[in-house]
């Protein structure tokens, strides 16, 4: 075993079932392990490296920012976070932004905004949030509580109170969970960790209208679906709604930690001085990286390319017996397998020089949004070969 793996196992808390590879460098959608073997990357971290590895402009800009002002406390004004807030509001139509450092933290912020909004307006007792079964909202105690999967509700008792769960795409069930104690509904437009499962348009429409009428806030967790991943800047655009709060994280910084809570006219003045904060939130280097991502991604030509590459991926998966079905939006693709285990397919892909993710029983693809056609077709060729490998056996 290499020194990296040995030390990792010895001294890092074993929360990750890592693949048996140590990565050392990357460029565009290709990365290299410590033995020099190369891999096409269909993971982007987990939807993080939206511009791939070591994008020239991104490296230039964050290096310059690091050499100029790497951090300043939120007690002072700085330019990169202001620029980023401006770009985010411009691209999404939201009014104001709170900056955090991760998806879970952005969701914590959203939950605080929703509860305080209701407290300010209606007083105590209207604080529950309806979440969807099979959702994923993060690993902090509160976002675990908001996550609609029982496997996450163990060991760490007591969990945060005030979350109730309803079936996705079942408006009757959601409405049955809503009473005078509910302040918000929280959902992913495409459940990512839950298996790349999109919400139905009619469900979103119905839910949005129902909530608006009753002043129940809608919170969209776009930590995975946001920043161009689904072929529009926000996935909500494809559903024709703008929730009261949207959270972003993964792809926003292009590889640097950042989270954002986008607030509309209703929610943008709920938090005041002292109500919330973060030491690292709005960090100048993270924000400089995010500004490059925003500049490149939040425009029609770029997003049209994401949609085109999405079609290329889906077409390449046609006519493969092992592919039972495809799900997702844009370059967030789930592959339902006929008989093979997703983990085994991911391991086979790795051995053949391709990185893919899994989500529940599916293969999940989140390639860098700017992956070149050449890298995309090389990766798809490997994936096809791996998925076709047993075709003879199955036929026999
Ligand atoms: C990854 C993810 C999170 C958690 O983000 P972290 O940065 O790991 O805290 C929350 N919600 C969704 C939808 C995610 O995909």
mmCIF file of C-alpha atoms and ligand atoms in Angstrom:
data_model
loop_
_atom_site.group_PDB
_atom_site.id
_atom_site.type_symbol
_atom_site.label_atom_id
_atom_site.label_comp_id
_atom_site.label_asym_id
_atom_site.label_seq_id
_atom_site.Cartn_x
_atom_site.Cartn_y
_atom_site.Cartn_z
ATOM 1 C CA UNK A 1 0.000 0.000 0.000
ATOM 2 C CA UNK A 2 1.252 3.487 -0.774
ATOM 3 C CA UNK A 3 2.271 5.855 2.018
ATOM 4 C CA UNK A 4 -0.744 8.094 1.378
ATOM 5 C CA UNK A 5 -3.263 5.279 1.822
ATOM 6 C CA UNK A 6 -1.452 3.817 4.816
ATOM 7 C CA UNK A 7 -1.351 7.130 6.693
ATOM 8 C CA UNK A 8 -4.925 7.924 5.759
ATOM 9 C CA UNK A 9 -6.180 4.672 7.239
ATOM 10 C CA UNK A 10 -4.102 5.174 10.357
ATOM 11 C CA UNK A 11 -4.839 8.797 11.157
ATOM 12 C CA UNK A 12 -8.041 9.915 9.448
ATOM 13 C CA UNK A 13 -11.380 9.039 11.004
ATOM 14 C CA UNK A 14 -12.795 6.311 8.819
ATOM 15 C CA UNK A 15 -16.026 7.950 7.663
ATOM 16 C CA UNK A 16 -15.442 7.266 3.958
ATOM 17 C CA UNK A 17 -15.362 3.978 2.065
ATOM 18 C CA UNK A 18 -12.712 5.223 -0.357
ATOM 19 C CA UNK A 19 -11.803 3.592 -3.666
ATOM 20 C CA UNK A 20 -8.304 2.154 -3.525
ATOM 21 C CA UNK A 21 -6.711 5.024 -5.439
ATOM 22 C CA UNK A 22 -4.800 8.156 -4.404
ATOM 23 C CA UNK A 23 -5.333 11.067 -6.800
ATOM 24 C CA UNK A 24 -2.573 13.628 -7.247
ATOM 25 C CA UNK A 25 -3.438 15.994 -10.105
ATOM 26 C CA UNK A 26 -5.987 16.907 -12.734
ATOM 27 C CA UNK A 27 -6.631 19.058 -15.797
ATOM 28 C CA UNK A 28 -10.017 19.629 -17.419
ATOM 29 C CA UNK A 29 -11.979 16.366 -16.988
ATOM 30 C CA UNK A 30 -8.906 14.159 -16.634
ATOM 31 C CA UNK A 31 -7.050 13.291 -13.445
ATOM 32 C CA UNK A 32 -4.049 11.195 -12.514
ATOM 33 C CA UNK A 33 -3.340 8.888 -9.594
ATOM 34 C CA UNK A 34 -0.008 8.453 -7.827
ATOM 35 C CA UNK A 35 1.047 5.687 -10.229
ATOM 36 C CA UNK A 36 0.483 7.971 -13.237
ATOM 37 C CA UNK A 37 -2.671 6.217 -14.423
ATOM 38 C CA UNK A 38 -5.208 8.642 -15.937
ATOM 39 C CA UNK A 39 -8.985 8.761 -15.480
ATOM 40 C CA UNK A 40 -11.794 10.571 -17.249
ATOM 41 C CA UNK A 41 -13.814 12.304 -14.542
ATOM 42 C CA UNK A 42 -17.610 11.987 -14.646
ATOM 43 C CA UNK A 43 -17.948 13.059 -10.973
ATOM 44 C CA UNK A 44 -16.614 16.658 -10.606
ATOM 45 C CA UNK A 45 -15.794 15.782 -6.979
ATOM 46 C CA UNK A 46 -19.464 15.360 -6.238
ATOM 47 C CA UNK A 47 -20.764 18.007 -8.591
ATOM 48 C CA UNK A 48 -18.223 20.500 -7.251
ATOM 49 C CA UNK A 49 -15.621 21.054 -9.987
ATOM 50 C CA UNK A 50 -18.102 22.585 -12.392
ATOM 51 C CA UNK A 51 -15.264 23.872 -14.617
ATOM 52 C CA UNK A 52 -13.188 20.707 -14.258
ATOM 53 C CA UNK A 53 -9.717 20.471 -12.761
ATOM 54 C CA UNK A 54 -7.350 23.447 -12.746
ATOM 55 C CA UNK A 55 -9.282 25.646 -15.177
ATOM 56 C CA UNK A 56 -6.786 28.299 -16.355
ATOM 57 C CA UNK A 57 -8.929 31.361 -15.660
ATOM 58 C CA UNK A 58 -10.185 30.036 -12.314
ATOM 59 C CA UNK A 59 -6.617 29.230 -11.150
ATOM 60 C CA UNK A 60 -5.424 32.670 -12.257
ATOM 61 C CA UNK A 61 -8.211 34.528 -10.448
ATOM 62 C CA UNK A 62 -8.107 32.629 -7.147
ATOM 63 C CA UNK A 63 -4.305 32.769 -7.059
ATOM 64 C CA UNK A 64 -4.391 36.508 -7.533
ATOM 65 C CA UNK A 65 -7.047 36.862 -4.825
ATOM 66 C CA UNK A 66 -5.051 34.659 -2.414
ATOM 67 C CA UNK A 67 -2.002 36.858 -2.998
ATOM 68 C CA UNK A 68 -4.018 39.993 -2.398
ATOM 69 C CA UNK A 69 -6.473 39.352 0.455
ATOM 70 C CA UNK A 70 -7.124 35.712 1.371
ATOM 71 C CA UNK A 71 -9.494 36.391 4.234
ATOM 72 C CA UNK A 72 -11.048 39.270 6.077
ATOM 73 C CA UNK A 73 -13.587 38.976 8.834
ATOM 74 C CA UNK A 74 -17.198 39.825 8.140
ATOM 75 C CA UNK A 75 -16.714 42.869 10.375
ATOM 76 C CA UNK A 76 -15.370 44.619 7.260
ATOM 77 C CA UNK A 77 -16.568 45.066 3.674
ATOM 78 C CA UNK A 78 -14.813 43.185 0.860
ATOM 79 C CA UNK A 79 -15.406 43.230 -2.905
ATOM 80 C CA UNK A 80 -15.487 39.560 -4.068
ATOM 81 C CA UNK A 81 -18.583 38.598 -2.021
ATOM 82 C CA UNK A 82 -20.423 41.743 -3.112
ATOM 83 C CA UNK A 83 -19.656 40.991 -6.746
ATOM 84 C CA UNK A 84 -20.822 37.421 -6.272
ATOM 85 C CA UNK A 85 -24.060 38.445 -4.567
ATOM 86 C CA UNK A 86 -24.712 40.831 -7.452
ATOM 87 C CA UNK A 87 -24.120 38.101 -10.037
ATOM 88 C CA UNK A 88 -26.268 35.593 -8.139
ATOM 89 C CA UNK A 89 -29.193 38.006 -7.801
ATOM 90 C CA UNK A 90 -28.849 39.021 -11.452
ATOM 91 C CA UNK A 91 -28.868 35.382 -12.611
ATOM 92 C CA UNK A 92 -31.740 34.241 -10.378
ATOM 93 C CA UNK A 93 -33.997 37.197 -9.588
ATOM 94 C CA UNK A 94 -33.461 36.841 -5.826
ATOM 95 C CA UNK A 95 -33.013 39.938 -3.646
ATOM 96 C CA UNK A 96 -30.239 39.094 -1.181
ATOM 97 C CA UNK A 97 -27.707 36.384 -0.342
ATOM 98 C CA UNK A 98 -26.241 34.945 2.861
ATOM 99 C CA UNK A 99 -22.897 33.184 2.360
ATOM 100 C CA UNK A 100 -22.013 29.943 4.156
ATOM 101 C CA UNK A 101 -19.337 27.313 3.511
ATOM 102 C CA UNK A 102 -21.180 24.154 2.547
ATOM 103 C CA UNK A 103 -24.503 22.698 1.523
ATOM 104 C CA UNK A 104 -25.498 21.664 5.018
ATOM 105 C CA UNK A 105 -24.663 25.122 6.342
ATOM 106 C CA UNK A 106 -26.629 26.813 3.582
ATOM 107 C CA UNK A 107 -29.610 24.623 4.492
ATOM 108 C CA UNK A 108 -29.175 25.447 8.192
ATOM 109 C CA UNK A 109 -29.324 29.107 7.183
ATOM 110 C CA UNK A 110 -32.478 28.518 5.147
ATOM 111 C CA UNK A 111 -34.145 26.729 8.072
ATOM 112 C CA UNK A 112 -33.281 29.610 10.396
ATOM 113 C CA UNK A 113 -34.686 32.159 7.937
ATOM 114 C CA UNK A 114 -37.923 30.172 7.567
ATOM 115 C CA UNK A 115 -38.438 29.763 11.302
ATOM 116 C CA UNK A 116 -37.686 33.389 12.106
ATOM 117 C CA UNK A 117 -39.892 34.625 9.271
ATOM 118 C CA UNK A 118 -42.773 32.739 10.823
ATOM 119 C CA UNK A 119 -41.879 33.719 14.400
ATOM 120 C CA UNK A 120 -41.733 37.421 13.511
ATOM 121 C CA UNK A 121 -45.071 37.301 11.719
ATOM 122 C CA UNK A 122 -47.104 34.696 13.598
ATOM 123 C CA UNK A 123 -45.356 34.213 16.954
ATOM 124 C CA UNK A 124 -44.333 30.939 18.568
ATOM 125 C CA UNK A 125 -45.461 27.469 17.548
ATOM 126 C CA UNK A 126 -45.461 27.816 13.765
ATOM 127 C CA UNK A 127 -42.067 26.266 13.171
ATOM 128 C CA UNK A 128 -42.397 22.857 11.516
ATOM 129 C CA UNK A 129 -40.913 22.146 8.117
ATOM 130 C CA UNK A 130 -42.348 19.525 5.790
ATOM 131 C CA UNK A 131 -39.567 17.637 3.978
ATOM 132 C CA UNK A 132 -39.828 14.900 1.395
ATOM 133 C CA UNK A 133 -39.196 11.228 1.958
ATOM 134 C CA UNK A 134 -35.898 10.093 0.413
ATOM 135 C CA UNK A 135 -34.451 13.621 0.502
ATOM 136 C CA UNK A 136 -30.901 14.536 1.499
ATOM 137 C CA UNK A 137 -30.136 17.888 3.119
ATOM 138 C CA UNK A 138 -26.782 17.411 4.880
ATOM 139 C CA UNK A 139 -24.859 15.941 7.802
ATOM 140 C CA UNK A 140 -25.257 18.426 10.638
ATOM 141 C CA UNK A 141 -27.674 17.318 13.353
ATOM 142 C CA UNK A 142 -30.410 19.633 12.080
ATOM 143 C CA UNK A 143 -29.975 18.878 8.373
ATOM 144 C CA UNK A 144 -29.849 15.161 9.185
ATOM 145 C CA UNK A 145 -33.155 15.695 10.964
ATOM 146 C CA UNK A 146 -34.491 17.320 7.776
ATOM 147 C CA UNK A 147 -33.259 14.402 5.660
ATOM 148 C CA UNK A 148 -36.088 12.010 4.817
ATOM 149 C CA UNK A 149 -34.192 8.742 5.091
ATOM 150 C CA UNK A 150 -34.374 6.639 8.247
ATOM 151 C CA UNK A 151 -30.776 5.386 7.853
ATOM 152 C CA UNK A 152 -29.654 8.884 8.805
ATOM 153 C CA UNK A 153 -31.741 8.996 11.979
ATOM 154 C CA UNK A 154 -29.589 6.772 14.210
ATOM 155 C CA UNK A 155 -27.009 7.120 17.002
ATOM 156 C CA UNK A 156 -26.925 10.901 17.272
ATOM 157 C CA UNK A 157 -29.988 11.456 19.439
ATOM 158 C CA UNK A 158 -31.595 13.766 20.267
ATOM 159 C CA UNK A 159 -32.246 15.087 16.766
ATOM 160 C CA UNK A 160 -33.641 18.554 16.073
ATOM 161 C CA UNK A 161 -37.421 18.650 16.402
ATOM 162 C CA UNK A 162 -39.832 20.113 13.922
ATOM 163 C CA UNK A 163 -39.454 18.128 10.713
ATOM 164 C CA UNK A 164 -42.243 16.049 9.210
ATOM 165 C CA UNK A 165 -42.065 13.962 6.078
ATOM 166 C CA UNK A 166 -44.320 13.531 3.095
ATOM 167 C CA UNK A 167 -44.145 11.557 -0.151
ATOM 168 C CA UNK A 168 -42.506 13.264 -3.129
ATOM 169 C CA UNK A 169 -44.834 13.804 -6.088
ATOM 170 C CA UNK A 170 -47.868 13.252 -3.845
ATOM 171 C CA UNK A 171 -49.546 16.592 -3.212
ATOM 172 C CA UNK A 172 -52.357 14.992 -1.206
ATOM 173 C CA UNK A 173 -49.824 13.509 1.202
ATOM 174 C CA UNK A 174 -47.902 16.793 1.542
ATOM 175 C CA UNK A 175 -51.100 18.754 2.176
ATOM 176 C CA UNK A 176 -52.173 16.187 4.798
ATOM 177 C CA UNK A 177 -48.961 17.007 6.727
ATOM 178 C CA UNK A 178 -49.600 20.759 6.684
ATOM 179 C CA UNK A 179 -51.371 22.375 9.634
ATOM 180 C CA UNK A 180 -51.077 25.620 11.627
ATOM 181 C CA UNK A 181 -47.702 24.543 13.024
ATOM 182 C CA UNK A 182 -45.991 24.414 9.606
ATOM 183 C CA UNK A 183 -43.869 27.338 8.381
ATOM 184 C CA UNK A 184 -42.169 25.880 5.309
ATOM 185 C CA UNK A 185 -41.784 23.044 2.832
ATOM 186 C CA UNK A 186 -38.284 22.003 1.765
ATOM 187 C CA UNK A 187 -37.367 19.909 -1.291
ATOM 188 C CA UNK A 188 -34.825 19.081 -3.996
ATOM 189 C CA UNK A 189 -36.046 19.435 -7.602
ATOM 190 C CA UNK A 190 -34.024 16.321 -8.377
ATOM 191 C CA UNK A 191 -33.285 14.141 -5.361
ATOM 192 C CA UNK A 192 -29.563 13.604 -5.829
ATOM 193 C CA UNK A 193 -28.258 11.294 -3.116
ATOM 194 C CA UNK A 194 -31.724 9.711 -3.086
ATOM 195 C CA UNK A 195 -31.214 8.268 -6.575
ATOM 196 C CA UNK A 196 -31.404 11.117 -9.147
ATOM 197 C CA UNK A 197 -35.199 11.330 -8.989
ATOM 198 C CA UNK A 198 -36.821 14.502 -10.383
ATOM 199 C CA UNK A 199 -40.010 15.982 -9.011
ATOM 200 C CA UNK A 200 -42.993 16.111 -11.368
ATOM 201 C CA UNK A 201 -43.867 19.518 -12.783
ATOM 202 C CA UNK A 202 -47.531 19.258 -11.774
ATOM 203 C CA UNK A 203 -46.526 18.407 -8.178
ATOM 204 C CA UNK A 204 -44.198 21.398 -7.934
ATOM 205 C CA UNK A 205 -46.805 23.698 -9.443
ATOM 206 C CA UNK A 206 -49.519 22.484 -7.078
ATOM 207 C CA UNK A 207 -47.253 22.645 -4.043
ATOM 208 C CA UNK A 208 -46.005 26.121 -4.884
ATOM 209 C CA UNK A 209 -49.504 27.524 -5.358
ATOM 210 C CA UNK A 210 -50.800 25.846 -2.187
ATOM 211 C CA UNK A 211 -47.923 27.214 -0.082
ATOM 212 C CA UNK A 212 -48.091 30.720 -1.537
ATOM 213 C CA UNK A 213 -51.777 30.996 -0.635
ATOM 214 C CA UNK A 214 -51.077 30.099 3.011
ATOM 215 C CA UNK A 215 -47.829 32.027 3.437
ATOM 216 C CA UNK A 216 -45.927 28.781 3.918
ATOM 217 C CA UNK A 217 -42.389 29.316 2.653
ATOM 218 C CA UNK A 218 -40.914 27.132 -0.086
ATOM 219 C CA UNK A 219 -37.261 26.207 0.353
ATOM 220 C CA UNK A 220 -35.466 24.668 -2.623
ATOM 221 C CA UNK A 221 -32.291 22.771 -1.808
ATOM 222 C CA UNK A 222 -30.370 23.312 -5.055
ATOM 223 C CA UNK A 223 -27.044 22.402 -3.474
ATOM 224 C CA UNK A 224 -26.594 19.708 -6.139
ATOM 225 C CA UNK A 225 -28.957 20.871 -8.912
ATOM 226 C CA UNK A 226 -27.954 24.551 -8.949
ATOM 227 C CA UNK A 227 -25.343 26.533 -10.897
ATOM 228 C CA UNK A 228 -26.036 25.069 -14.336
ATOM 229 C CA UNK A 229 -25.956 21.389 -13.411
ATOM 230 C CA UNK A 230 -29.411 20.659 -14.818
ATOM 231 C CA UNK A 231 -29.041 22.754 -17.996
ATOM 232 C CA UNK A 232 -30.568 25.932 -16.590
ATOM 233 C CA UNK A 233 -28.844 28.107 -13.985
ATOM 234 C CA UNK A 234 -31.338 26.937 -11.357
ATOM 235 C CA UNK A 235 -33.405 23.781 -11.772
ATOM 236 C CA UNK A 236 -36.431 25.799 -10.549
ATOM 237 C CA UNK A 237 -36.485 27.645 -13.901
ATOM 238 C CA UNK A 238 -37.533 24.400 -15.595
ATOM 239 C CA UNK A 239 -40.450 24.113 -13.186
ATOM 240 C CA UNK A 240 -41.563 27.714 -13.658
ATOM 241 C CA UNK A 241 -41.295 28.639 -9.969
ATOM 242 C CA UNK A 242 -39.069 30.782 -7.768
ATOM 243 C CA UNK A 243 -39.136 29.422 -4.192
ATOM 244 C CA UNK A 244 -38.915 31.868 -1.279
ATOM 245 C CA UNK A 245 -35.454 30.516 -0.447
ATOM 246 C CA UNK A 246 -32.955 28.605 -2.594
ATOM 247 C CA UNK A 247 -29.722 27.113 -1.296
ATOM 248 C CA UNK A 248 -26.588 26.552 -3.381
ATOM 249 C CA UNK A 249 -23.197 25.053 -2.617
ATOM 250 C CA UNK A 250 -21.486 22.195 -4.481
ATOM 251 C CA UNK A 251 -20.840 23.633 -7.962
ATOM 252 C CA UNK A 252 -20.813 27.294 -6.968
ATOM 253 C CA UNK A 253 -17.136 27.734 -6.089
ATOM 254 C CA UNK A 254 -15.685 25.504 -8.799
ATOM 255 C CA UNK A 255 -13.832 23.507 -6.123
ATOM 256 C CA UNK A 256 -13.579 25.889 -3.177
ATOM 257 C CA UNK A 257 -15.906 25.590 -0.185
ATOM 258 C CA UNK A 258 -18.871 27.935 -0.351
ATOM 259 C CA UNK A 259 -22.604 27.845 0.263
ATOM 260 C CA UNK A 260 -25.285 30.429 -0.419
ATOM 261 C CA UNK A 261 -28.796 31.116 0.830
ATOM 262 C CA UNK A 262 -30.760 33.077 -1.770
ATOM 263 C CA UNK A 263 -33.661 35.057 -0.324
ATOM 264 C CA UNK A 264 -36.565 36.729 -2.123
ATOM 265 C CA UNK A 265 -38.437 39.934 -1.242
ATOM 266 C CA UNK A 266 -40.331 38.070 1.514
ATOM 267 C CA UNK A 267 -37.324 36.515 3.213
ATOM 268 C CA UNK A 268 -34.416 38.871 2.509
ATOM 269 C CA UNK A 269 -34.775 41.043 5.617
ATOM 270 C CA UNK A 270 -35.666 38.343 8.155
ATOM 271 C CA UNK A 271 -32.149 38.052 9.560
ATOM 272 C CA UNK A 272 -30.500 41.107 11.069
ATOM 273 C CA UNK A 273 -27.258 41.830 12.922
ATOM 274 C CA UNK A 274 -26.419 38.999 15.318
ATOM 275 C CA UNK A 275 -29.103 36.596 14.060
ATOM 276 C CA UNK A 276 -26.711 34.492 12.021
ATOM 277 C CA UNK A 277 -23.112 34.500 10.880
ATOM 278 C CA UNK A 278 -20.083 32.538 9.762
ATOM 279 C CA UNK A 279 -16.375 33.122 10.227
ATOM 280 C CA UNK A 280 -15.469 31.852 6.776
ATOM 281 C CA UNK A 281 -18.713 32.789 5.019
ATOM 282 C CA UNK A 282 -18.099 35.029 2.016
ATOM 283 C CA UNK A 283 -14.389 34.245 2.027
ATOM 284 C CA UNK A 284 -12.703 36.333 -0.704
ATOM 285 C CA UNK A 285 -10.876 33.419 -2.363
ATOM 286 C CA UNK A 286 -13.977 31.196 -2.455
ATOM 287 C CA UNK A 287 -16.023 34.104 -3.778
ATOM 288 C CA UNK A 288 -13.405 34.951 -6.416
ATOM 289 C CA UNK A 289 -13.584 31.330 -7.616
ATOM 290 C CA UNK A 290 -17.376 31.479 -7.611
ATOM 291 C CA UNK A 291 -17.291 34.706 -9.621
ATOM 292 C CA UNK A 292 -15.381 32.916 -12.376
ATOM 293 C CA UNK A 293 -17.957 30.102 -12.330
ATOM 294 C CA UNK A 294 -20.825 32.590 -12.465
ATOM 295 C CA UNK A 295 -19.249 34.495 -15.362
ATOM 296 C CA UNK A 296 -18.797 31.369 -17.410
ATOM 297 C CA UNK A 297 -21.865 29.313 -16.456
ATOM 298 C CA UNK A 298 -24.676 31.842 -16.066
ATOM 299 C CA UNK A 299 -25.119 32.482 -19.770
ATOM 300 C CA UNK A 300 -27.333 30.941 -22.457
ATOM 301 C CA UNK A 301 -24.581 29.695 -24.753
ATOM 302 C CA UNK A 302 -22.871 27.776 -21.934
ATOM 303 C CA UNK A 303 -26.140 26.322 -20.627
ATOM 304 C CA UNK A 304 -27.160 25.263 -24.147
ATOM 305 C CA UNK A 305 -23.886 23.303 -24.300
ATOM 306 C CA UNK A 306 -24.799 21.603 -20.995
ATOM 307 C CA UNK A 307 -28.138 20.585 -22.500
ATOM 308 C CA UNK A 308 -26.444 19.324 -25.680
ATOM 309 C CA UNK A 309 -23.935 17.237 -23.713
ATOM 310 C CA UNK A 310 -26.805 15.860 -21.664
ATOM 311 C CA UNK A 311 -28.325 14.549 -24.912
ATOM 312 C CA UNK A 312 -24.966 13.097 -25.973
ATOM 313 C CA UNK A 313 -24.749 11.190 -22.668
ATOM 314 C CA UNK A 314 -28.301 9.888 -22.925
ATOM 315 C CA UNK A 315 -27.868 8.816 -26.566
ATOM 316 C CA UNK A 316 -24.696 6.906 -25.694
ATOM 317 C CA UNK A 317 -26.634 4.881 -23.118
ATOM 318 C CA UNK A 318 -29.200 3.696 -25.692
ATOM 319 C CA UNK A 319 -29.322 0.080 -26.742
ATOM 320 C CA UNK A 320 -27.444 -1.280 -23.724
ATOM 321 C CA UNK A 321 -29.232 -4.195 -22.129
ATOM 322 C CA UNK A 322 -27.780 -3.386 -18.688
ATOM 323 C CA UNK A 323 -29.302 0.120 -18.838
ATOM 324 C CA UNK A 324 -32.815 -0.276 -17.509
ATOM 325 C CA UNK A 325 -33.595 3.430 -17.562
ATOM 326 C CA UNK A 326 -32.197 6.955 -17.344
ATOM 327 C CA UNK A 327 -33.250 9.748 -14.998
ATOM 328 C CA UNK A 328 -32.245 13.267 -14.083
ATOM 329 C CA UNK A 329 -31.932 16.647 -15.745
ATOM 330 C CA UNK A 330 -29.087 18.116 -17.783
ATOM 331 C CA UNK A 331 -25.700 16.791 -16.748
ATOM 332 C CA UNK A 332 -27.086 15.143 -13.634
ATOM 333 C CA UNK A 333 -27.812 11.667 -14.913
ATOM 334 C CA UNK A 334 -28.955 8.524 -13.103
ATOM 335 C CA UNK A 335 -28.589 5.119 -14.743
ATOM 336 C CA UNK A 336 -30.868 2.379 -13.474
ATOM 337 C CA UNK A 337 -29.082 -0.944 -13.938
ATOM 338 C CA UNK A 338 -30.709 -4.145 -15.136
ATOM 339 C CA UNK A 339 -28.951 -6.623 -12.863
ATOM 340 C CA UNK A 340 -25.527 -5.401 -11.822
ATOM 341 C CA UNK A 341 -24.654 -3.675 -8.546
ATOM 342 C CA UNK A 342 -23.848 0.032 -8.971
ATOM 343 C CA UNK A 343 -20.791 -0.190 -6.696
ATOM 344 C CA UNK A 344 -19.345 -2.993 -8.830
ATOM 345 C CA UNK A 345 -19.927 -1.090 -12.060
ATOM 346 C CA UNK A 346 -18.247 1.976 -10.505
ATOM 347 C CA UNK A 347 -15.269 -0.213 -9.524
ATOM 348 C CA UNK A 348 -15.059 -1.672 -13.062
ATOM 349 C CA UNK A 349 -15.169 1.834 -14.535
ATOM 350 C CA UNK A 350 -12.351 2.920 -12.223
ATOM 351 C CA UNK A 351 -10.206 0.020 -13.356
ATOM 352 C CA UNK A 352 -10.846 1.016 -16.980
ATOM 353 C CA UNK A 353 -9.964 4.677 -16.333
ATOM 354 C CA UNK A 354 -13.323 6.338 -15.663
ATOM 355 C CA UNK A 355 -14.680 7.871 -12.454
ATOM 356 C CA UNK A 356 -18.435 7.622 -11.867
ATOM 357 C CA UNK A 357 -20.644 8.059 -8.799
ATOM 358 C CA UNK A 358 -23.476 5.985 -7.455
ATOM 359 C CA UNK A 359 -26.763 7.079 -5.854
ATOM 360 C CA UNK A 360 -28.688 4.290 -4.159
ATOM 361 C CA UNK A 361 -28.879 1.462 -6.724
ATOM 362 C CA UNK A 362 -28.067 3.743 -9.662
ATOM 363 C CA UNK A 363 -24.913 4.905 -11.412
ATOM 364 C CA UNK A 364 -24.805 8.693 -11.164
ATOM 365 C CA UNK A 365 -22.951 10.935 -13.605
ATOM 366 C CA UNK A 366 -22.028 14.542 -12.734
ATOM 367 C CA UNK A 367 -19.308 15.410 -15.279
ATOM 368 C CA UNK A 368 -17.665 18.843 -15.254
ATOM 369 C CA UNK A 369 -20.061 21.166 -17.091
ATOM 370 C CA UNK A 370 -17.318 22.245 -19.518
ATOM 371 C CA UNK A 371 -16.031 18.730 -20.263
ATOM 372 C CA UNK A 372 -14.609 18.621 -23.798
ATOM 373 C CA UNK A 373 -16.370 16.527 -26.433
ATOM 374 C CA UNK A 374 -13.243 14.430 -26.720
ATOM 375 C CA UNK A 375 -13.163 13.620 -22.984
ATOM 376 C CA UNK A 376 -16.911 13.059 -22.930
ATOM 377 C CA UNK A 377 -16.797 10.549 -25.768
ATOM 378 C CA UNK A 378 -13.772 8.749 -24.287
ATOM 379 C CA UNK A 379 -15.558 8.438 -20.945
ATOM 380 C CA UNK A 380 -18.801 7.284 -22.563
ATOM 381 C CA UNK A 381 -16.871 4.673 -24.569
ATOM 382 C CA UNK A 382 -15.435 3.238 -21.344
ATOM 383 C CA UNK A 383 -18.843 3.291 -19.653
ATOM 384 C CA UNK A 384 -20.462 1.522 -22.625
ATOM 385 C CA UNK A 385 -17.742 -1.133 -22.670
ATOM 386 C CA UNK A 386 -18.133 -1.781 -18.937
ATOM 387 C CA UNK A 387 -21.923 -1.976 -19.198
ATOM 388 C CA UNK A 388 -21.776 -4.177 -22.305
ATOM 389 C CA UNK A 389 -19.139 -6.510 -20.846
ATOM 390 C CA UNK A 390 -21.596 -9.071 -19.535
ATOM 391 C CA UNK A 391 -24.068 -8.774 -22.393
ATOM 392 C CA UNK A 392 -22.970 -12.119 -23.815
ATOM 393 C CA UNK A 393 -23.539 -13.864 -20.459
ATOM 394 C CA UNK A 394 -26.974 -12.328 -20.041
ATOM 395 C CA UNK A 395 -27.958 -13.315 -23.574
ATOM 396 C CA UNK A 396 -26.573 -16.811 -22.963
HETATM 397 C C1 LIG B 1 -24.415 17.408 -0.978
HETATM 398 C C2 LIG B 1 -25.733 17.917 -0.593
HETATM 399 C C3 LIG B 1 -25.933 18.554 0.648
HETATM 400 C C4 LIG B 1 -24.849 18.680 1.688
HETATM 401 O O1 LIG B 1 -23.797 19.474 1.242
HETATM 402 P P1 LIG B 1 -22.424 19.520 2.104
HETATM 403 O O2 LIG B 1 -21.606 20.547 1.374
HETATM 404 O O3 LIG B 1 -21.843 18.146 2.057
HETATM 405 O O4 LIG B 1 -22.780 19.932 3.469
HETATM 406 C C5 LIG B 1 -27.189 19.063 0.915
HETATM 407 N N1 LIG B 1 -28.194 18.954 0.033
HETATM 408 C C6 LIG B 1 -28.037 18.351 -1.166
HETATM 409 C C7 LIG B 1 -29.186 18.269 -2.112
HETATM 410 C C8 LIG B 1 -26.802 17.796 -1.514
HETATM 411 O O5 LIG B 1 -26.653 17.175 -2.685
#
